[in-house]
Every structure is written in structure tokens, then in C-alpha cells.
């Protein structure tokens, strides 16, 4: 997934370089459209064609563009505004989808009379994951505080509490839900446990 993301990122930089003509305003819009198109194609190629992680591919593609392609973007303001709007719309959509799926899962859970057990397991998992994050961050704190820009105790607390929150964690959990629906019964229990962890994280 990472190698494919880098390849798509370099291809996108080459495409943006071809469109790098500041005197033609129309090229600015085409550049924005190119970033959206490559993001979608890279995800589809990775996920549907090669059965790899589309999320990792797209993220790696974006990191590659950010690292090596800043100079070929004609209108940074337009690009930033467009992706801010897309981010807001997709975040809203994914949280609505997650809420709908969560409500459906809770309804099934109540019908199967294991609702209380599920809630108990979720609370235990939440506390366990929180404890593990704190342990990892503070075990590595001597290193974290000395590398890069450094860190302090307040930032370490923030990192420990933060974890994998927001749309990425929810997207991964929804993706695992689909895998559970398609998978065989032998692996479903393990995948359900992983899904619960992702939701909590």
C-alpha cells in the first residue's frame, strides 16, 4: 500500500507539473480536479484491484505530494479551501453513517439479549486501550522529549488521551464491519474483537 501510494503521489506531481501554468486560471481548477481524481483512483486500485489498504495508499499519496509537490501547485488558497470543504462534508457523512450502523448494531444486540454484555466489554476494552496508550507514551517519553521539536508532560498526556480518533478510526471500523459480513464464521469473532478495539480507539 505504501509503495503504491508513493507511485501515485509521484505520478500526481508529474501531472501537476504539466498543469503548472500560473497565467491560466483554468489550470488551477484542473489541478484541484486532478488531486481528487488521483485520490479516488489510488484508493480504488489499492482496495478493489490489488486487495491492499486503500486508506494507507491515499494517505501515502498525500504525504508524497506534500513533501515533494508543494512548488507545482498554482493556487494554494484554492486547493486548501476545496479540500477543507471536502473534509467537512465527508466527515459529516461518515459520522452519520457510523451513527446509523451503530444504532442498527445496538438493535440487533438488544434482540439477541447480549446488550449488557456488549456494553460491559466495550467499557473494559476502552479502559484497557487507554491504559496501554498511557503506558506506551510514558515508557517512550524520554525519547519523545528529546527528538524533533521535543515534548513535555502536557503534550504526552494529550497524546495518551488522543489516540486514533475521528473519521479515520470510524472508517476503519466500518470497513471491518463489511469484512465481517462477507467473512466465514471461523474468523468473524477475531474480526469483531478488532472492530470493537477500533471503535474504542
Short mmCIF file of C-alpha atoms in Angstrom, two decimals:
data_model
loop_
_atom_site.label_atom_id
_atom_site.label_comp_id
_atom_site.label_asym_id
_atom_site.label_seq_id
_atom_site.Cartn_x
_atom_site.Cartn_y
_atom_site.Cartn_z
CA UNK A 1 0.00 0.00 0.00
CA UNK A 2 2.81 2.42 0.86
CA UNK A 3 4.77 1.74 -2.36
CA UNK A 4 1.61 2.15 -4.44
CA UNK A 5 0.81 5.42 -2.65
CA UNK A 6 4.28 6.77 -3.38
CA UNK A 7 3.93 5.78 -7.04
CA UNK A 8 0.55 7.54 -7.33
CA UNK A 9 1.96 10.55 -5.46
CA UNK A 10 4.88 10.89 -7.87
CA UNK A 11 2.51 10.47 -10.82
CA UNK A 12 0.29 13.21 -9.41
CA UNK A 13 3.27 15.53 -9.01
CA UNK A 14 4.20 14.93 -12.65
CA UNK A 15 0.62 15.70 -13.71
CA UNK A 16 0.55 18.88 -11.61
CA UNK A 17 3.87 19.92 -13.15
CA UNK A 18 2.33 19.62 -16.62
CA UNK A 19 -0.54 21.85 -15.42
CA UNK A 20 1.82 24.30 -13.71
CA UNK A 21 0.95 27.42 -15.70
CA UNK A 22 0.11 30.27 -13.34
CA UNK A 23 -1.13 32.63 -16.04
CA UNK A 24 -4.05 30.37 -16.95
CA UNK A 25 -6.66 30.37 -14.16
CA UNK A 26 -8.46 27.38 -15.64
CA UNK A 27 -5.41 25.22 -14.93
CA UNK A 28 -5.89 25.88 -11.20
CA UNK A 29 -9.29 24.19 -11.29
CA UNK A 30 -7.89 21.30 -13.34
CA UNK A 31 -5.15 20.83 -10.75
CA UNK A 32 -7.71 20.57 -7.96
CA UNK A 33 -9.74 18.10 -10.02
CA UNK A 34 -6.55 16.09 -10.64
CA UNK A 35 -5.88 15.71 -6.91
CA UNK A 36 -9.43 14.47 -6.32
CA UNK A 37 -9.28 12.07 -9.26
CA UNK A 38 -5.92 10.58 -8.28
CA UNK A 39 -7.08 10.18 -4.68
CA UNK A 40 -10.11 8.18 -5.83
CA UNK A 41 -8.22 6.11 -8.43
CA UNK A 42 -5.44 5.26 -5.97
CA UNK A 43 -7.97 4.11 -3.37
CA UNK A 44 -9.93 2.02 -5.89
CA UNK A 45 -6.79 0.45 -7.39
CA UNK A 46 -5.44 -0.49 -3.98
CA UNK A 47 -8.69 -1.66 -2.40
CA UNK A 48 -10.61 -3.29 -5.26
CA UNK A 49 -7.90 -4.39 -7.70
CA UNK A 50 -4.90 -5.26 -5.51
CA UNK A 51 -6.72 -6.04 -2.22
CA UNK A 52 -4.49 -3.74 -0.18
CA UNK A 53 -5.35 -0.91 2.19
CA UNK A 54 -6.82 1.95 0.19
CA UNK A 55 -6.58 4.28 3.20
CA UNK A 56 -2.83 3.73 3.53
CA UNK A 57 -2.35 4.21 -0.21
CA UNK A 58 -4.24 7.52 -0.28
CA UNK A 59 -2.51 8.82 2.86
CA UNK A 60 0.92 7.92 1.44
CA UNK A 61 0.00 9.59 -1.85
CA UNK A 62 -0.95 12.76 0.04
CA UNK A 63 2.25 12.72 2.10
CA UNK A 64 4.31 12.32 -1.08
CA UNK A 65 2.54 15.27 -2.70
CA UNK A 66 3.01 17.39 0.41
CA UNK A 67 6.71 16.52 0.66
CA UNK A 68 7.74 16.95 -2.97
CA UNK A 69 4.95 18.71 -4.85
CA UNK A 70 4.23 21.96 -3.00
CA UNK A 71 6.03 24.02 -5.64
CA UNK A 72 3.92 22.80 -8.57
CA UNK A 73 0.55 23.87 -7.13
CA UNK A 74 -0.63 27.06 -8.82
CA UNK A 75 -3.20 28.30 -6.31
CA UNK A 76 -2.59 27.05 -2.76
CA UNK A 77 -5.57 29.03 -1.46
CA UNK A 78 -8.00 27.34 -3.87
CA UNK A 79 -6.54 23.89 -3.15
CA UNK A 80 -6.76 24.39 0.62
CA UNK A 81 -10.34 25.69 0.51
CA UNK A 82 -11.50 22.85 -1.74
CA UNK A 83 -10.04 20.11 0.44
CA UNK A 84 -11.30 21.78 3.62
CA UNK A 85 -14.83 21.69 2.18
CA UNK A 86 -14.43 18.05 1.07
CA UNK A 87 -13.09 17.11 4.51
CA UNK A 88 -16.03 18.75 6.26
CA UNK A 89 -18.63 17.11 4.00
CA UNK A 90 -17.08 13.64 4.19
CA UNK A 91 -16.58 13.85 7.96
CA UNK A 92 -20.25 14.72 8.33
CA UNK A 93 -21.26 11.85 6.03
CA UNK A 94 -19.08 9.25 7.74
CA UNK A 95 -20.33 10.19 11.21
CA UNK A 96 -23.96 9.94 10.01
CA UNK A 97 -23.17 6.53 8.50
CA UNK A 98 -21.40 5.39 11.67
CA UNK A 99 -24.33 6.50 13.83
CA UNK A 100 -26.77 4.61 11.63
CA UNK A 101 -24.67 1.43 11.72
CA UNK A 102 -24.14 1.75 15.47
CA UNK A 103 -27.89 2.08 16.06
CA UNK A 104 -28.53 -0.98 13.88
CA UNK A 105 -25.89 -2.98 15.79
CA UNK A 106 -27.41 -1.97 19.13
CA UNK A 107 -30.87 -3.02 17.92
CA UNK A 108 -29.57 -6.46 16.92
CA UNK A 109 -27.68 -6.70 20.21
CA UNK A 110 -30.83 -5.99 22.21
CA UNK A 111 -32.77 -8.56 20.23
CA UNK A 112 -30.12 -11.19 20.97
CA UNK A 113 -30.18 -10.36 24.71
CA UNK A 114 -26.44 -9.64 24.87
CA UNK A 115 -26.69 -5.85 25.05
CA UNK A 116 -25.49 -5.59 28.68
CA UNK A 117 -22.59 -7.94 27.95
CA UNK A 118 -21.56 -5.88 24.93
CA UNK A 119 -21.64 -2.63 26.91
CA UNK A 120 -19.52 -4.22 29.65
CA UNK A 121 -16.99 -5.46 27.08
CA UNK A 122 -16.81 -2.05 25.43
CA UNK A 123 -16.10 -0.32 28.76
CA UNK A 124 -13.41 -2.87 29.67
CA UNK A 125 -11.80 -2.53 26.24
CA UNK A 126 -11.93 1.26 26.44
CA UNK A 127 -10.13 1.32 29.79
CA UNK A 128 -7.59 -1.27 28.61
CA UNK A 129 -6.76 0.64 25.42
CA UNK A 130 -6.48 3.91 27.34
CA UNK A 131 -4.10 2.30 29.85
CA UNK A 132 -1.99 0.80 27.05
CA UNK A 133 -1.70 4.19 25.30
CA UNK A 134 -0.59 5.89 28.51
CA UNK A 135 1.92 3.11 29.17
CA UNK A 136 3.43 3.32 25.68
CA UNK A 137 3.65 7.12 25.58
CA UNK A 138 5.22 7.45 29.02
CA UNK A 139 7.56 4.47 28.52
CA UNK A 140 8.90 6.24 25.42
CA UNK A 141 8.72 9.73 26.94
CA UNK A 142 12.50 10.03 27.50
CA UNK A 143 12.98 9.53 23.75
CA UNK A 144 9.97 11.59 22.64
CA UNK A 145 11.05 14.55 24.76
CA UNK A 146 14.48 14.68 23.09
CA UNK A 147 13.78 14.11 19.39
CA UNK A 148 12.41 16.55 16.81
CA UNK A 149 10.86 19.59 18.45
CA UNK A 150 10.78 17.77 21.78
CA UNK A 151 7.78 17.27 24.03
CA UNK A 152 6.63 17.99 27.56
CA UNK A 153 4.35 16.26 30.05
CA UNK A 154 1.25 18.15 28.91
CA UNK A 155 1.79 17.05 25.32
CA UNK A 156 2.45 13.46 26.45
CA UNK A 157 -0.87 13.48 28.33
CA UNK A 158 -2.59 14.84 25.23
CA UNK A 159 -1.03 12.14 23.04
CA UNK A 160 -2.06 9.43 25.50
CA UNK A 161 -5.64 10.65 25.60
CA UNK A 162 -5.89 11.40 21.88
CA UNK A 163 -5.30 8.02 20.25
CA UNK A 164 -6.88 7.27 16.88
CA UNK A 165 -9.97 9.46 16.92
CA UNK A 166 -12.17 10.99 14.29
CA UNK A 167 -13.09 9.82 10.83
CA UNK A 168 -10.10 7.52 10.19
CA UNK A 169 -10.89 5.21 13.11
CA UNK A 170 -14.58 5.16 12.22
CA UNK A 171 -13.81 4.43 8.56
CA UNK A 172 -11.59 1.50 9.58
CA UNK A 173 -14.31 0.16 11.89
CA UNK A 174 -16.95 0.41 9.14
CA UNK A 175 -14.57 -1.34 6.73
CA UNK A 176 -14.09 -4.19 9.23
CA UNK A 177 -17.86 -4.43 9.61
CA UNK A 178 -18.12 -5.14 5.89
CA UNK A 179 -15.39 -7.77 6.15
CA UNK A 180 -17.32 -9.47 8.96
CA UNK A 181 -20.44 -9.54 6.79
CA UNK A 182 -18.51 -11.24 3.96
CA UNK A 183 -16.17 -13.44 6.03
CA UNK A 184 -16.53 -17.00 7.24
CA UNK A 185 -17.66 -17.87 10.75
CA UNK A 186 -14.20 -19.03 11.91
CA UNK A 187 -12.64 -15.59 11.54
CA UNK A 188 -15.67 -13.45 12.42
CA UNK A 189 -15.07 -13.50 16.17
CA UNK A 190 -11.50 -12.23 15.81
CA UNK A 191 -12.57 -9.53 13.38
CA UNK A 192 -15.39 -8.44 15.70
CA UNK A 193 -12.89 -8.04 18.51
CA UNK A 194 -10.64 -5.95 16.27
CA UNK A 195 -13.62 -3.84 15.20
CA UNK A 196 -14.53 -3.18 18.83
CA UNK A 197 -10.97 -2.07 19.51
CA UNK A 198 -11.00 0.28 16.53
CA UNK A 199 -14.29 1.85 17.61
CA UNK A 200 -12.95 2.40 21.11
CA UNK A 201 -9.58 3.71 19.95
#
